[in-house]
Tab-separated table of C-alpha atoms and ligand atoms in Angstrom:
chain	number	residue	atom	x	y	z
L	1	UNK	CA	-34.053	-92.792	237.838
L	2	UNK	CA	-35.025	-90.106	240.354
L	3	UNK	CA	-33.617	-87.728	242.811
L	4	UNK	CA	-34.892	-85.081	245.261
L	5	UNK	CA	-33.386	-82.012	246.691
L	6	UNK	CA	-35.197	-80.809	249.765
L	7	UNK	CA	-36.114	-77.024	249.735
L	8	UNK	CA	-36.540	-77.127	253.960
L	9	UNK	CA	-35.327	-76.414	256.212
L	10	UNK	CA	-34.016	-73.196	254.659
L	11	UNK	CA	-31.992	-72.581	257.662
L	12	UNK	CA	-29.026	-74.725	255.987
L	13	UNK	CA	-28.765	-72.065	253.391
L	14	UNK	CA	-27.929	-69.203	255.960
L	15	UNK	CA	-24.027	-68.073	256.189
L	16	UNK	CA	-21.412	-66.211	253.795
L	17	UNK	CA	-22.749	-66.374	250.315
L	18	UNK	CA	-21.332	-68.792	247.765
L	19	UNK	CA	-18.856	-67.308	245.347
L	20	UNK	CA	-20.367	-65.219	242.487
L	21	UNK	CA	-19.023	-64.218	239.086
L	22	UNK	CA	-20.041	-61.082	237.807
L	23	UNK	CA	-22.048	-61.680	234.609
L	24	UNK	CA	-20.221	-60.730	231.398
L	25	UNK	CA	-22.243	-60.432	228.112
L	26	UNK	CA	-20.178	-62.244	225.038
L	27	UNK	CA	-22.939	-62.412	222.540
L	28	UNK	CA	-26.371	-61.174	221.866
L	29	UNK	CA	-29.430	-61.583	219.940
L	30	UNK	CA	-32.535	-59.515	218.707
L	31	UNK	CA	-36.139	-60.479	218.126
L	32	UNK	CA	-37.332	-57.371	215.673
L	33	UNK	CA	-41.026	-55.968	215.479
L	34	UNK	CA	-42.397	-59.198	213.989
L	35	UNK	CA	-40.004	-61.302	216.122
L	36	UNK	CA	-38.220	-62.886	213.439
L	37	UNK	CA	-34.526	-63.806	215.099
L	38	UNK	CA	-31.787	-61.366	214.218
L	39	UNK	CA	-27.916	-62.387	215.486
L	40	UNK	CA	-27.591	-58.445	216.336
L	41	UNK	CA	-28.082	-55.439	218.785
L	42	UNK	CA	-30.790	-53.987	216.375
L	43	UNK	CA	-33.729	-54.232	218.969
L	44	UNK	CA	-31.674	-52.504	222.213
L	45	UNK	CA	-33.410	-49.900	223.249
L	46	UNK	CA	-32.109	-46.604	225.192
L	47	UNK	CA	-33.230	-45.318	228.786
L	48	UNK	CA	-35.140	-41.989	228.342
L	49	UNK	CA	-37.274	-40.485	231.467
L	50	UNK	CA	-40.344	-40.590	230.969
L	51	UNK	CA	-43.030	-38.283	231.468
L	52	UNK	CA	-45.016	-38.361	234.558
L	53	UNK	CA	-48.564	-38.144	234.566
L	54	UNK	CA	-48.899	-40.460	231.112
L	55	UNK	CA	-51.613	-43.144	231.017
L	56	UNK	CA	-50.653	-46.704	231.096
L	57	UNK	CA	-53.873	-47.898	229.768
L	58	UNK	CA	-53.463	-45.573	226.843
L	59	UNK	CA	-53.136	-47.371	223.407
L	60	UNK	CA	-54.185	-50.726	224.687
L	61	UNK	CA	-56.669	-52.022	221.986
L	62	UNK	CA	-53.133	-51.330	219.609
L	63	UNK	CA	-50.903	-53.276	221.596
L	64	UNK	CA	-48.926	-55.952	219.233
L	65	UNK	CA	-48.917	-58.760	221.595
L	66	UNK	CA	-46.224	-61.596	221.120
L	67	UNK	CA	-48.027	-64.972	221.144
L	68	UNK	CA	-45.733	-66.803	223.295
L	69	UNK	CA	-48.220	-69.919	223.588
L	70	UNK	CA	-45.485	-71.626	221.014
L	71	UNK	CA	-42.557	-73.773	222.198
L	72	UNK	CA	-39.490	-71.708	220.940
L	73	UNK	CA	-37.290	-74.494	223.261
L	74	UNK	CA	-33.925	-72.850	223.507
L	75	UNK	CA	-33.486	-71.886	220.021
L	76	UNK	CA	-32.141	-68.594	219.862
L	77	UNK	CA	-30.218	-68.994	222.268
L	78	UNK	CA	-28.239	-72.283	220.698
L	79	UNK	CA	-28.218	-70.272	217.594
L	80	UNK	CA	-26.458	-67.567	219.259
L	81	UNK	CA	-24.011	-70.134	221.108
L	82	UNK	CA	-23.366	-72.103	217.510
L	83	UNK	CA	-22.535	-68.437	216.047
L	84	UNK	CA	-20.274	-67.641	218.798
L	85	UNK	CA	-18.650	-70.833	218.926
L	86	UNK	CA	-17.819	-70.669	215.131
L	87	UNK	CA	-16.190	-67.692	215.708
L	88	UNK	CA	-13.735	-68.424	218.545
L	89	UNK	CA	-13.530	-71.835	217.163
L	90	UNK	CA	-14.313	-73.596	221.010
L	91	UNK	CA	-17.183	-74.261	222.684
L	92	UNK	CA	-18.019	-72.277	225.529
L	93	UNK	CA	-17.252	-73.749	229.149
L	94	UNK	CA	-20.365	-73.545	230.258
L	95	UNK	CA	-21.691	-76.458	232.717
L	96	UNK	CA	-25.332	-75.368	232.500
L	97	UNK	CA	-26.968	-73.752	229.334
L	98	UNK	CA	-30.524	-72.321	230.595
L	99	UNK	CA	-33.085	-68.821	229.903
L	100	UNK	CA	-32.567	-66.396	232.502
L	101	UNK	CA	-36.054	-67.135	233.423
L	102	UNK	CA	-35.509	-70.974	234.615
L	103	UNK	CA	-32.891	-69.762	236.798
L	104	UNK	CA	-34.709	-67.277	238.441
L	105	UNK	CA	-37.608	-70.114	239.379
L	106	UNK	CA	-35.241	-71.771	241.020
L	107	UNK	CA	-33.445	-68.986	242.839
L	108	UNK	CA	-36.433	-68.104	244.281
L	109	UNK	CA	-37.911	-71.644	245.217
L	110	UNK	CA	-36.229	-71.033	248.130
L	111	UNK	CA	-38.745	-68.084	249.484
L	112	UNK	CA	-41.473	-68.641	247.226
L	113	UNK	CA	-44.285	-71.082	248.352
L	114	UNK	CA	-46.529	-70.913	246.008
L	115	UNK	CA	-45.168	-71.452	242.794
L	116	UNK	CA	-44.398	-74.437	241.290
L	117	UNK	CA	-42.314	-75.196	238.211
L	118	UNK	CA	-41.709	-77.661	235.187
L	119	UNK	CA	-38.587	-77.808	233.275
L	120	UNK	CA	-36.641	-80.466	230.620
L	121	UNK	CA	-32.973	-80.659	230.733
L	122	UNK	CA	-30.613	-82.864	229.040
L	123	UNK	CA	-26.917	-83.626	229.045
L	124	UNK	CA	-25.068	-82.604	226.279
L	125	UNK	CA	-20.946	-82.686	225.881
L	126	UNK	CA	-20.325	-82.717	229.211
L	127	UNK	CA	-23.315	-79.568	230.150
L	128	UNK	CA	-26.791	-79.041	231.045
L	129	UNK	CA	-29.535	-77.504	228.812
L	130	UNK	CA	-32.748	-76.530	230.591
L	131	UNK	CA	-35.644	-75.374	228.579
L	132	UNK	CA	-39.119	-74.730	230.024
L	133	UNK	CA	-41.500	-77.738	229.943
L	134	UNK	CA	-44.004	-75.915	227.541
L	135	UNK	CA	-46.732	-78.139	228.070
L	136	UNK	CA	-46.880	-76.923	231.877
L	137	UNK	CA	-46.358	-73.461	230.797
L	138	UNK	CA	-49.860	-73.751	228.758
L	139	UNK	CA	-51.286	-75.813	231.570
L	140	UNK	CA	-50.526	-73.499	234.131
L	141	UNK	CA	-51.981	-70.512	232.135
L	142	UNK	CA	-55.397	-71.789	231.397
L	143	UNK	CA	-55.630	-72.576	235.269
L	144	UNK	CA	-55.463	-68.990	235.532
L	145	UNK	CA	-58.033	-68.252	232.952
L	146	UNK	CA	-60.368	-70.729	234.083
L	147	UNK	CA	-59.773	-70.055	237.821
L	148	UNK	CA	-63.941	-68.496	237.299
L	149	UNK	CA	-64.624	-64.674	237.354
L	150	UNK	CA	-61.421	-62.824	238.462
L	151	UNK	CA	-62.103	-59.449	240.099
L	152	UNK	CA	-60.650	-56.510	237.774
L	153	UNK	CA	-59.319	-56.534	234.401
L	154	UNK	CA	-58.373	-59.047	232.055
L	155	UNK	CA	-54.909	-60.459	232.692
L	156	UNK	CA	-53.938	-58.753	229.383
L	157	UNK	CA	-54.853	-55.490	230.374
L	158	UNK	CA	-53.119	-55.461	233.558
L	159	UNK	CA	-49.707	-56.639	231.270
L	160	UNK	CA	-49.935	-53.793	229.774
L	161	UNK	CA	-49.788	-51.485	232.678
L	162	UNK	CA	-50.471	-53.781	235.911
L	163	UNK	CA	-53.443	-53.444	238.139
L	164	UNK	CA	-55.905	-54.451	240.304
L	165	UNK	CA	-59.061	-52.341	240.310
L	166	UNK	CA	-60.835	-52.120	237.118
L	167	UNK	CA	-61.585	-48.378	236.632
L	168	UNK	CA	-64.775	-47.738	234.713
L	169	UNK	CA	-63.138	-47.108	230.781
L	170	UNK	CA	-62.357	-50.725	230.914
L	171	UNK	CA	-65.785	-51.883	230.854
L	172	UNK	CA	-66.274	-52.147	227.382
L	173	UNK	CA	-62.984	-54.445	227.467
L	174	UNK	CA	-64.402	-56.689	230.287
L	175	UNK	CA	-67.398	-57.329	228.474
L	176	UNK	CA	-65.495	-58.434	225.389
L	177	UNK	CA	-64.368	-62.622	225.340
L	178	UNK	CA	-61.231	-63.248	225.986
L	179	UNK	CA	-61.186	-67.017	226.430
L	180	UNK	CA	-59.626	-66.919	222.620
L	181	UNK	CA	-57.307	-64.528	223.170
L	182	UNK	CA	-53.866	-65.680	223.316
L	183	UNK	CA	-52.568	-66.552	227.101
L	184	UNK	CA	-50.879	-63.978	229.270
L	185	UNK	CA	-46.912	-62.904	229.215
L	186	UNK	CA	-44.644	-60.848	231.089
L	187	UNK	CA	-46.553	-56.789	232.484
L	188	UNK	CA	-45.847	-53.313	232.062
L	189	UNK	CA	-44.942	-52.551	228.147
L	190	UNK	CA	-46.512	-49.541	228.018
L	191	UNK	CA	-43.941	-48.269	230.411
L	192	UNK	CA	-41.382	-49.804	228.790
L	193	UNK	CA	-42.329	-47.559	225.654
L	194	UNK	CA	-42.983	-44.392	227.798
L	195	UNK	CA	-39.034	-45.061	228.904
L	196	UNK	CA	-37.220	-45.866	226.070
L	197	UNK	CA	-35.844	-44.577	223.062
L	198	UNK	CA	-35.196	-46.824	219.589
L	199	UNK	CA	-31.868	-44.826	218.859
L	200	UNK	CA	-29.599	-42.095	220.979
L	201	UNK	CA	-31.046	-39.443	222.192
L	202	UNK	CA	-28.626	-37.375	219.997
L	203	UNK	CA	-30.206	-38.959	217.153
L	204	UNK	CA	-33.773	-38.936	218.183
L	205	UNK	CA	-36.183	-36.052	217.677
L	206	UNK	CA	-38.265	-33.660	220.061
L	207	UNK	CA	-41.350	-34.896	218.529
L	208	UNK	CA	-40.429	-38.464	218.709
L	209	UNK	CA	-39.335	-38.043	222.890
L	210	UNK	CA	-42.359	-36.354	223.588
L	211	UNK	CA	-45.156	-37.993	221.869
L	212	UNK	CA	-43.827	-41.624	223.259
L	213	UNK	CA	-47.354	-41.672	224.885
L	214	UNK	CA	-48.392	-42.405	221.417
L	215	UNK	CA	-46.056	-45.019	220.373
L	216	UNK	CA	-47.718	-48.515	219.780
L	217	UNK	CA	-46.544	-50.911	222.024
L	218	UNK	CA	-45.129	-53.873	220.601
L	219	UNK	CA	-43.967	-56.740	222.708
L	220	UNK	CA	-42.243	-59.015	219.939
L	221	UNK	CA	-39.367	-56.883	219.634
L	222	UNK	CA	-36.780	-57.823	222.475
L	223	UNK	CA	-33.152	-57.447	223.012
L	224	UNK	CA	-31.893	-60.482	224.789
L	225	UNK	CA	-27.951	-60.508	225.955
L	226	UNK	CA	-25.937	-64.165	226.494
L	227	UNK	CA	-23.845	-63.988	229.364
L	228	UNK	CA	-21.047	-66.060	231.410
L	229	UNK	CA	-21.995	-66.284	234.738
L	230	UNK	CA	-21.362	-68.203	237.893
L	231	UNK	CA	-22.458	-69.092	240.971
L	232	UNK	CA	-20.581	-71.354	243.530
L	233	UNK	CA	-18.868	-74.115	241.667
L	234	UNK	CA	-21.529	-74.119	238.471
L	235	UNK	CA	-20.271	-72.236	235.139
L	236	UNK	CA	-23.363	-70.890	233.730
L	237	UNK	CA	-24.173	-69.493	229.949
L	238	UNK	CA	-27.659	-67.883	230.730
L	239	UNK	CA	-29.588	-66.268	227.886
L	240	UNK	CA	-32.141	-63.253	229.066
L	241	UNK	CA	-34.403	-60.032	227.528
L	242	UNK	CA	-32.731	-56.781	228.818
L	243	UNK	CA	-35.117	-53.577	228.548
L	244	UNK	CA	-32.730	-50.849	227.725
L	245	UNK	CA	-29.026	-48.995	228.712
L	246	UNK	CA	-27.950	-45.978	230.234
L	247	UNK	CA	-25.909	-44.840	227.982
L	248	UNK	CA	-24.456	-47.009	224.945
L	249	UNK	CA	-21.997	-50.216	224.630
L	250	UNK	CA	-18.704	-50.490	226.377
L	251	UNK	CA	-15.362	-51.956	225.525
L	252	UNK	CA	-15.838	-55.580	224.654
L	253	UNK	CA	-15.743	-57.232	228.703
L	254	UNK	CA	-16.580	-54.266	230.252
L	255	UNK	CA	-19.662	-53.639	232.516
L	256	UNK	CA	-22.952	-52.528	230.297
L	257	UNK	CA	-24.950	-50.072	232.478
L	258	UNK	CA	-28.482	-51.945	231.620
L	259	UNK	CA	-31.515	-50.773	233.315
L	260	UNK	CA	-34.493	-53.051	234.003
L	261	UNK	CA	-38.115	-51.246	234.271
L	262	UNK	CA	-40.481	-52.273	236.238
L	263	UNK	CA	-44.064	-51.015	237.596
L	264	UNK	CA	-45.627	-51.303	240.210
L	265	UNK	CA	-48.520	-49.739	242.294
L	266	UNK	CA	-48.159	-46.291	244.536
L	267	UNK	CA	-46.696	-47.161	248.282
L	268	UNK	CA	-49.764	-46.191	250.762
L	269	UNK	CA	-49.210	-47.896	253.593
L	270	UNK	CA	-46.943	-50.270	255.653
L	271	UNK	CA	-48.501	-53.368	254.087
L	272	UNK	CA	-47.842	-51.792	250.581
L	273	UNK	CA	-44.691	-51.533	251.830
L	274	UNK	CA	-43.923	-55.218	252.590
L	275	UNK	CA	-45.458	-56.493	249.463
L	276	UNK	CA	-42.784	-54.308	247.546
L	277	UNK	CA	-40.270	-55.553	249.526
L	278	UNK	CA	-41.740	-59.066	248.735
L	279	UNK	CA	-41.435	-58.510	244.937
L	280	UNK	CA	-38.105	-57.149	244.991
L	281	UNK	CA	-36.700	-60.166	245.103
L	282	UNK	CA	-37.561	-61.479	241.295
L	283	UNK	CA	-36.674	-57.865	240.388
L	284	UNK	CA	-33.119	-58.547	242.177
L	285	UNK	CA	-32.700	-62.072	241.112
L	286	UNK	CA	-33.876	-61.764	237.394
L	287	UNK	CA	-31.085	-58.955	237.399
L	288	UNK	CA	-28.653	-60.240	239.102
L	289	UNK	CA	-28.250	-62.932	236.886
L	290	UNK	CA	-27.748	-60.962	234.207
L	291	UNK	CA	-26.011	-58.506	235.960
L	292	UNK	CA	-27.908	-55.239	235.408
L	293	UNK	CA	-26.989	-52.752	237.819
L	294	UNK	CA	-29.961	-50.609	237.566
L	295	UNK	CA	-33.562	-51.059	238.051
L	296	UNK	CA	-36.078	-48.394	237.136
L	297	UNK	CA	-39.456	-48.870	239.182
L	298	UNK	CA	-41.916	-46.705	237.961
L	299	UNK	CA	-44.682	-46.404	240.769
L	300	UNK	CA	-48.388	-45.839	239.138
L	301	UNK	CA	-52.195	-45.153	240.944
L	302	UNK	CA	-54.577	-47.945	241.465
L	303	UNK	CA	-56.037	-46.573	237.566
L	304	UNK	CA	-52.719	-46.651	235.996
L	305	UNK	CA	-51.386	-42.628	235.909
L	306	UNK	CA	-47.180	-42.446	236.468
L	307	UNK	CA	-46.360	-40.910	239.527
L	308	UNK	CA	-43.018	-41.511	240.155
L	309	UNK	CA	-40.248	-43.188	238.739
L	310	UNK	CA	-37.645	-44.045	241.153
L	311	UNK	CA	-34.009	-45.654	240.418
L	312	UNK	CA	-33.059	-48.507	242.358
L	313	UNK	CA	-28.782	-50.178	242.486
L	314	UNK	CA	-29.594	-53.718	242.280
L	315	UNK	CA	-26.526	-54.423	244.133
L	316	UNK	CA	-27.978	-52.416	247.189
L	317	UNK	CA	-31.512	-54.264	247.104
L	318	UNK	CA	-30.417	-57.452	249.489
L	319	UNK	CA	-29.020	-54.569	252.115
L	320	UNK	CA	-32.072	-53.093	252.108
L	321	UNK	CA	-34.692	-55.724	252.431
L	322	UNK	CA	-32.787	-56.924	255.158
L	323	UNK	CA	-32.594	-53.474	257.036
L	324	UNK	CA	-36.375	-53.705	257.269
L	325	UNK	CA	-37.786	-55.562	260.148
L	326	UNK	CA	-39.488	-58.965	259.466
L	327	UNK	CA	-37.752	-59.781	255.630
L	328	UNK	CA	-39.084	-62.452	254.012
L	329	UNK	CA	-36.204	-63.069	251.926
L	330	UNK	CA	-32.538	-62.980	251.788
L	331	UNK	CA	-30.390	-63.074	249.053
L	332	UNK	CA	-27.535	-64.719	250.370
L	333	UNK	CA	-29.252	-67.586	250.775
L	334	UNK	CA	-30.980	-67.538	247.484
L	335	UNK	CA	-27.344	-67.782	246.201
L	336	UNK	CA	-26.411	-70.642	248.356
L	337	UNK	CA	-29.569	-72.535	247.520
L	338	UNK	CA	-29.113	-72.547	243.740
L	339	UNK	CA	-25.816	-73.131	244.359
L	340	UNK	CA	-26.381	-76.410	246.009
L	341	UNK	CA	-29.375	-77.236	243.307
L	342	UNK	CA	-27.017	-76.541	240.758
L	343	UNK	CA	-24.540	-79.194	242.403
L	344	UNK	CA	-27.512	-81.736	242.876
L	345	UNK	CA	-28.460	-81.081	239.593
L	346	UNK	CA	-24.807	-82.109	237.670
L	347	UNK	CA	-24.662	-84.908	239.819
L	348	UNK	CA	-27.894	-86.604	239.391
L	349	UNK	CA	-28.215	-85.514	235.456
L	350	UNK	CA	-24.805	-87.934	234.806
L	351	UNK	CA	-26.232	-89.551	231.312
L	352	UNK	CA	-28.091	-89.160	228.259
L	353	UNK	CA	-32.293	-88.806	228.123
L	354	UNK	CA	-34.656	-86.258	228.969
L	355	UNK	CA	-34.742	-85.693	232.426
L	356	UNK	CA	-37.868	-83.466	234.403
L	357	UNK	CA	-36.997	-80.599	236.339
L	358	UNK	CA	-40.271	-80.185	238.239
L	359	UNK	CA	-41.733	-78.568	241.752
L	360	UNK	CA	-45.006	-78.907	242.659
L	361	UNK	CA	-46.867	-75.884	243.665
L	362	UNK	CA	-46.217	-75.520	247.654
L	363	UNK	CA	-43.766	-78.701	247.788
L	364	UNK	CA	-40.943	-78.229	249.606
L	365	UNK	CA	-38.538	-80.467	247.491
L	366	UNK	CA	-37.847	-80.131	243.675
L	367	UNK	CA	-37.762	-83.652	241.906
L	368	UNK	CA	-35.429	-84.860	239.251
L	369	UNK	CA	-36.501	-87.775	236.673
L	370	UNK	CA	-35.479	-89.281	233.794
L	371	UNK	CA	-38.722	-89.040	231.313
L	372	UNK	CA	-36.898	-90.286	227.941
L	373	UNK	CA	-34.406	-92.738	227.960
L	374	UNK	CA	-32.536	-91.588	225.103
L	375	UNK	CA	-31.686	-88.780	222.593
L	376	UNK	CA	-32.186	-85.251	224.012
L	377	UNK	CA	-35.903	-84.533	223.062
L	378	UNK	CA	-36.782	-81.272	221.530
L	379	UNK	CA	-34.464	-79.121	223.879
L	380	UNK	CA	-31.166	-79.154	221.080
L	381	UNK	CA	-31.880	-78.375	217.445
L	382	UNK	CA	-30.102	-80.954	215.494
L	383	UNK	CA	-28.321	-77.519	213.856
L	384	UNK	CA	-26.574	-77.516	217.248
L	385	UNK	CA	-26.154	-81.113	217.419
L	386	UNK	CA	-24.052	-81.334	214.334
L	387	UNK	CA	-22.360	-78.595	214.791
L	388	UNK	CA	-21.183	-80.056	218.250
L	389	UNK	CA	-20.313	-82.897	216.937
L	390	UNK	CA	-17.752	-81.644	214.542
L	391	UNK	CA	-16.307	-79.005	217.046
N	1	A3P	P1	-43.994	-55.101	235.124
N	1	A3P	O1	-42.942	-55.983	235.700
N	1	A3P	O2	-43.600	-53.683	235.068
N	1	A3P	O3	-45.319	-55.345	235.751
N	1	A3P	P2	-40.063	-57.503	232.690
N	1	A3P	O4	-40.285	-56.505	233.767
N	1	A3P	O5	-39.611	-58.817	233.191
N	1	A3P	O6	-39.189	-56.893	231.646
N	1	A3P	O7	-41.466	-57.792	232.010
N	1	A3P	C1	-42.168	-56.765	231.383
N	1	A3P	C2	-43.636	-56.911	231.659
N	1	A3P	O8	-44.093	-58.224	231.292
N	1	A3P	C3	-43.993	-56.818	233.124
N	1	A3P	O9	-44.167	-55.531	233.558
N	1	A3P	C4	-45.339	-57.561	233.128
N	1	A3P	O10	-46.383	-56.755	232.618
N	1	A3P	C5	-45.140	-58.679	232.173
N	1	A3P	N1	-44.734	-59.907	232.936
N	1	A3P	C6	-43.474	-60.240	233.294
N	1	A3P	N2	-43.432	-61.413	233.945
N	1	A3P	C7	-44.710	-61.860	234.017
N	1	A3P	C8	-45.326	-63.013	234.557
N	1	A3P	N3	-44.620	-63.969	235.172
N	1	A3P	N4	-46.662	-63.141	234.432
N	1	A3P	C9	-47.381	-62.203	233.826
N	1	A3P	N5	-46.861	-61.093	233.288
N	1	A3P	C10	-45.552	-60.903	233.378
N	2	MG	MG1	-38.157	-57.181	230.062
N	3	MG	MG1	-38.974	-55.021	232.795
C-alpha cells in the first residue's frame, strides 16, 4: 500500500490561500531543568531585552545540553491530550495529532530542495498521529558528523550561538573529540538566556537582569504550548516549544503575545540579504503554526558579539519577502501545499498499521507506505490507548 503526492510543479499551489484558523493554545506542558515532564506553565519564560554587546560563546564549556538522541515518540504531548481530555470529558476534534516540527518539514517541502524527511503516522479513532521516524533522525545526524573535516566550529558550538568562522578562543575546543559527544539540536540558547527572564520582571532582581551573561544555559528546560489549529479542511492539534511572552497569560482563548528568538549573522551585503530572506521562512512557518505573533532576531558578528536585536510581526513576514525582488518563497502557497498534503494524507492513511511519511533529500514527491500491517507501533503509549478506548 503506497501513495505519492507530487511536490512539482509548484505552480498549482499559486492563488488565494487556503482557509486558516488562528492557533488557540488549550493546554500546555513543561520540561523543567532536568527535563522531567511537568503538566504545567512552570518552565515559560519572560521576554527581557537583552544587552548588546554580550558574548554568545560565553559560558559554553557549562552549557547543560539536552540529549535528544532518545525517541521521546509523541509522549508528552498524548499525556497532555489524555489530561485534557479527562477534564472536558471528550476527545479533542482533531484530524491530525503531530509536533510542530513535522509540520513545519512539510510546509516547507514545498521551497526547500534539499531536505529530506522521515516520519511514522498511524490512524487512531478516526485521526492521524505523526511522530518523527527516530531512526532517520540519528541517521541523518551522523551524516553530518561524518561528512569529513567541516570548516569552523563544532556543530555544538555554533548551537550555542551560531556561526561560521571559527575565531581563534575556540581552538582549544576544536582540538577536543567530539565524535562521542551527543548529536546536534536546535541553535542559539545562549541568546535565549541573554533574553529571558524565569519570573516577571516585577519579581526579578537588578542583579539577576543584569548578570544574565552569566546564567548557565540549559537546554532541557522548555515550555511547549498544545494548540487547535487549522489549515484548509484539516483540524490540527499541534504540540510545539515556545521561547518566552511579552507580557503574561491572557483570558483563557485569548491571543498569548509569544515571542520566538532567533539569531542570526550581521546583514553586510545584498547576498546576506537574500539568505535572510531565505531563512525567514522556517522562522514564519514554525510560528505561524503556533501562532506567535512576534519574532525577536537578534543579529550577531561573524565571532558571536550582539549587535542588534530587531523585532519582527510574523504576520507581516510573507508581505515582505514578497516585496523584495526575486523571492524564493511564498507563503501562500506553503499554506495551499500542506493543505493539499494534509488532504492526500487522510485519504491514503484510511486503516490501521504504521504507515512511512518519507521524502528523499531533493525528490520532488513525498511517499506514503504502509510499513506495519497492524497495531500502531511505538507512536501511541498504550496509557493513551486505554484511555481512548474507554472515552
Ligand atoms: P537560532 O535559531 O537562534 O540559531 P529555536 O529558534 O527553534 O527556538 O531553536 C533554538 C536554537 O536551537 C536555535 O537557535 C539553534 O541553535 C538550535 N536549532 C534549532 N533548530 C535546529 C536544527 N534544525 N539544527 C540544528 N540546530 C537547531
Ligand atoms: Mg525554541
Ligand atoms: Mg528560538
Amino acid at each position: 500500500m503506497s501513495a505519492t503526492f507530487s511536490i512539482q510543479p509548484i505552480g498549482r499551489f499559486t492563488g488565494q490561500s487556503h482557509p486558516v484558523k488562528r492557533p488557540k493554545e488549550f493546554a500546555c506542558f513543561s520540561y523543567d531543568e532536568n527535563h522531567e515532564f511537568r503538566l504545567d506553565d512552570s518552565s515559560m519564560k519572560y521576554y527581557y531585552t537583552p544587552q548588546l554587546g554580550a558574548d554568545l560563546s560565553k559560558g559554553f564549556e557549562k552549557f547543560q545540553k539536552l540529549d535528544d538522541s532518545g525517541d521521546e515518540h509523541l509522549d508528552s504531548l498524548l499525556k497532555t491530550i489524555l489530561a485534557h481530555e479527562r477534564e472536558t470529558g471528550k476527545k479533542i476534534d482533531a484530524n491530525v495529532v503531530t509536533w510542530r516540527g513535522m509540520m513545519t518539514k512539510i510546509m516547507a517541502a514545498l521551497f526547500e530542495q534539499q531536505d529530506g524527511f522521515e516520519m511514522n503516522a498511524t490512524l487512531y479513532q478516526n485521526c492521524i498521529f505523526i511522530e518523527e521516524n527516530n531512526e532517520y533522525k540519528r541517521q541523518s545526524r551522523a551524516k553530518e558528523n561524518h561528512r569529513g573535516p567541516r570548516r569552523g566550529p563544532p556543530l555544538e558550538v555554533m548551537q550555542y550561538w551560531g556561526i561560521s568562522l571559527p575565531p581563534f578562543r575556540f581552538l582549544i575546543l576544536l582540538t577536543q573529540d567530539y565524535k562521542n559527544s551527543p548529536p546536534p539540536s536546535p541553535p542559539g540558547y545562549k541568546f535565549e538566556t541573554l533574553s529571558t527572564l524565569p519570573k516577571i520582571w516585577a519579581e526579578t532582581s537588578r542583579e539577576y537582569i543584569e548578570n544574565r551573561e552569566n546564567q548557565i544555559v540549559n537546554n532541557k528546560e522548555q515550555y511547549c504550548s498544545v494548540v487547535r489549529t487549522g489549515i484548509g479542511k484539516t483540524v490540527l492539534c499541534l504540540g510545539g516549544e515556545v521561547d518566552a511572552i511579552w507580557d503574561s497569560k491572557p483570558q483563557p482563548g485569548q491571543p498569548i503575545n509569544w515571542v520566538e528568538l532567533k539569531t542570526t549573522a550581521e546583514i553586510r551585503s545584498d547576498h546576506d540579504m537574500d539568505n535572510f530572506h531565505r531563512k525567514l521562512m522556517k522562522f514564519w512557518i514554525q510560528s505561524f503554526l503556533l501562532g506567535v505573533p512576534k519574532i525577536i532576531v537578534g543579529f550577531r558578528t561573524r565571532d558571536g558579539i550582539l549587535m542588534d536585536v530587531k523585532d519582527i510581526e510574523t504576520h507581516n513576514i510573507p508581505q515582505t519577502v514578497n516585496s523584495r525582488q526575486g523571492a524564493r518563497w511564498n507563503a501562500d502557497m506553503c499554506v495551499n501545499f500542506a493543505g493539499e498534503f494534509l488532504e492526500f494524507l487522510q485519504s491514503t492513511i484510511n486503516d490501521e498499521g504504521v504507515w512511512r511519511i518519507r521524502r528523499h533529500p531533493a525528490s520532488p514527491t513525498i511517499e506514503v507506505f504502509k510499513v506495519e500491517e497492524t497495531g500502531h507501533g511505538n507512536i501511541l503509549s498504550d496509557e493513551f490507548k486505554n484511555w481512548r478506548i474507554k472515552l
